[in-house]
Structure formats: structure tokens, C-alpha cells
Coordinates of C-alpha atoms in Angstrom, one line a residue:
M1 CA 26.8 15.6 6.5
A2 CA 23.6 13.8 5.4
R3 CA 20.8 13.1 7.8
T4 CA 17.5 11.3 7.6
G5 CA 14.1 13.1 8.0
Y6 CA 10.5 12.1 7.6
C7 CA 7.4 13.8 6.3
R8 CA 3.7 12.9 6.7
V9 CA 1.3 14.0 4.0
A10 CA -2.4 13.5 4.9
F11 CA -5.5 14.3 2.9
L12 CA -8.3 14.3 5.4
P13 CA -11.9 15.6 5.9
N14 CA -12.0 18.9 7.8
P15 CA -13.4 18.8 11.3
K16 CA -17.0 19.7 10.2
R17 CA -16.8 17.3 7.3
T18 CA -17.8 20.0 4.9
G19 CA -14.5 19.8 2.9
N20 CA -11.0 18.5 2.9
V21 CA -7.6 19.5 4.3
L22 CA -4.1 18.6 3.1
V23 CA -1.7 18.4 6.0
I24 CA 2.0 18.3 5.3
S25 CA 4.3 18.0 8.4
G26 CA 7.9 17.0 8.6
T27 CA 10.6 16.3 11.2
D28 CA 12.2 19.5 10.0
V29 CA 11.6 22.3 7.6
I30 CA 13.5 20.6 4.8
S31 CA 11.5 17.4 5.2
T32 CA 8.3 19.3 5.1
E33 CA 9.5 20.9 1.9
A34 CA 9.8 17.3 0.5
G35 CA 6.1 16.8 1.2
A36 CA 5.3 19.9 -0.8
R37 CA 7.4 18.6 -3.6
F38 CA 5.7 15.2 -3.4
V39 CA 2.2 16.7 -3.8
T40 CA 3.2 19.0 -6.6
S41 CA 5.1 16.3 -8.6
E42 CA 3.1 14.7 -11.4
E43 CA 5.3 11.6 -11.2
S44 CA 4.8 11.2 -7.4
I45 CA 1.0 11.6 -7.7
R46 CA 1.0 9.1 -10.6
Q47 CA 2.8 6.6 -8.4
L48 CA 0.5 7.2 -5.4
R49 CA -2.5 6.9 -7.7
Q50 CA -1.1 3.5 -8.9
K51 CA -0.4 2.3 -5.3
L52 CA -3.9 3.2 -4.2
G53 CA -5.4 1.3 -7.2
L54 CA -7.0 4.4 -8.7
R55 CA -8.0 4.7 -12.3
Q56 CA -7.2 7.8 -14.4
G57 CA -9.5 10.6 -13.4
E58 CA -10.9 8.8 -10.3
A59 CA -11.1 11.0 -7.2
F60 CA -8.5 10.5 -4.5
P61 CA -9.8 8.9 -1.3
H62 CA -8.6 10.3 2.0
F63 CA -5.1 9.0 2.6
E64 CA -1.9 9.2 4.6
V65 CA 1.6 9.0 3.2
L66 CA 5.0 8.7 5.0
L67 CA 8.0 10.0 3.2
K68 CA 11.6 9.4 4.1
T69 CA 14.0 12.2 3.2
Q70 CA 17.7 12.5 2.9
V71 CA 18.8 16.0 3.8
L72 CA 22.3 17.2 2.8
N73 CA 23.4 20.7 3.4
D74 CA 19.8 21.9 3.8
N75 CA 18.8 20.4 0.5
I76 CA 16.8 17.4 -0.4
P77 CA 18.7 15.2 -2.9
W78 CA 16.3 12.4 -2.3
F79 CA 12.9 11.5 -0.8
G80 CA 10.9 8.3 -1.1
L81 CA 7.6 6.8 -0.2
V82 CA 7.9 4.6 2.8
A83 CA 4.3 3.8 3.6
Y84 CA 0.8 4.8 2.5
R85 CA -2.7 4.0 3.4
P86 CA -6.1 5.0 2.2
R87 CA -8.5 6.1 4.9
K88 CA -12.1 5.2 4.8
R89 CA -14.5 8.0 4.3
G90 CA -17.2 8.6 6.9

């Protein structure tokens, strides 16, 4: 039986603002895995770059992404970008 899950991917400054962190958290382990697939997929990153209006080679701003996953038998046959937002630095 298929079920729906969600994953948040956030690229944020670390607490001391001396670097960055990438946070991937899902409603379940399988949805969290979808977030890992998202950030390691060249096609997904290309689409996110396009949605954020970034040119080739331009550094990513801090951002948050919400993914919706379809989980079937503990596998991810599908995940998609539901929402995204750049976060202002500073």
C-alpha cells in the first residue's frame, strides 16, 4: 500500500555563522532518503537552480525545500518538489 511522506531540505548558516549546514529531515526514514536523493541528483539540483533564478556557476543562497514522497513497500517510486524558498543571508 502506498503512503505519502514529506521531506524538508534546508541549506542554512551554522549557529556561529562560520559555515553552512545541510539539514535533511523527513516524516519517515524513506522520505528522508528521498531528500538525500534530491541533493545528490544533478537533475534535481538543476531544477532547483532554475527555480531560484541562479545562473550556471552562481553560488546557492541559503534555502529551504519541501518534497512530497510516495512510499511503496519501503521504496520511493516518486518524489517531487512541493515548495521552495530562498532565505536571506545575514
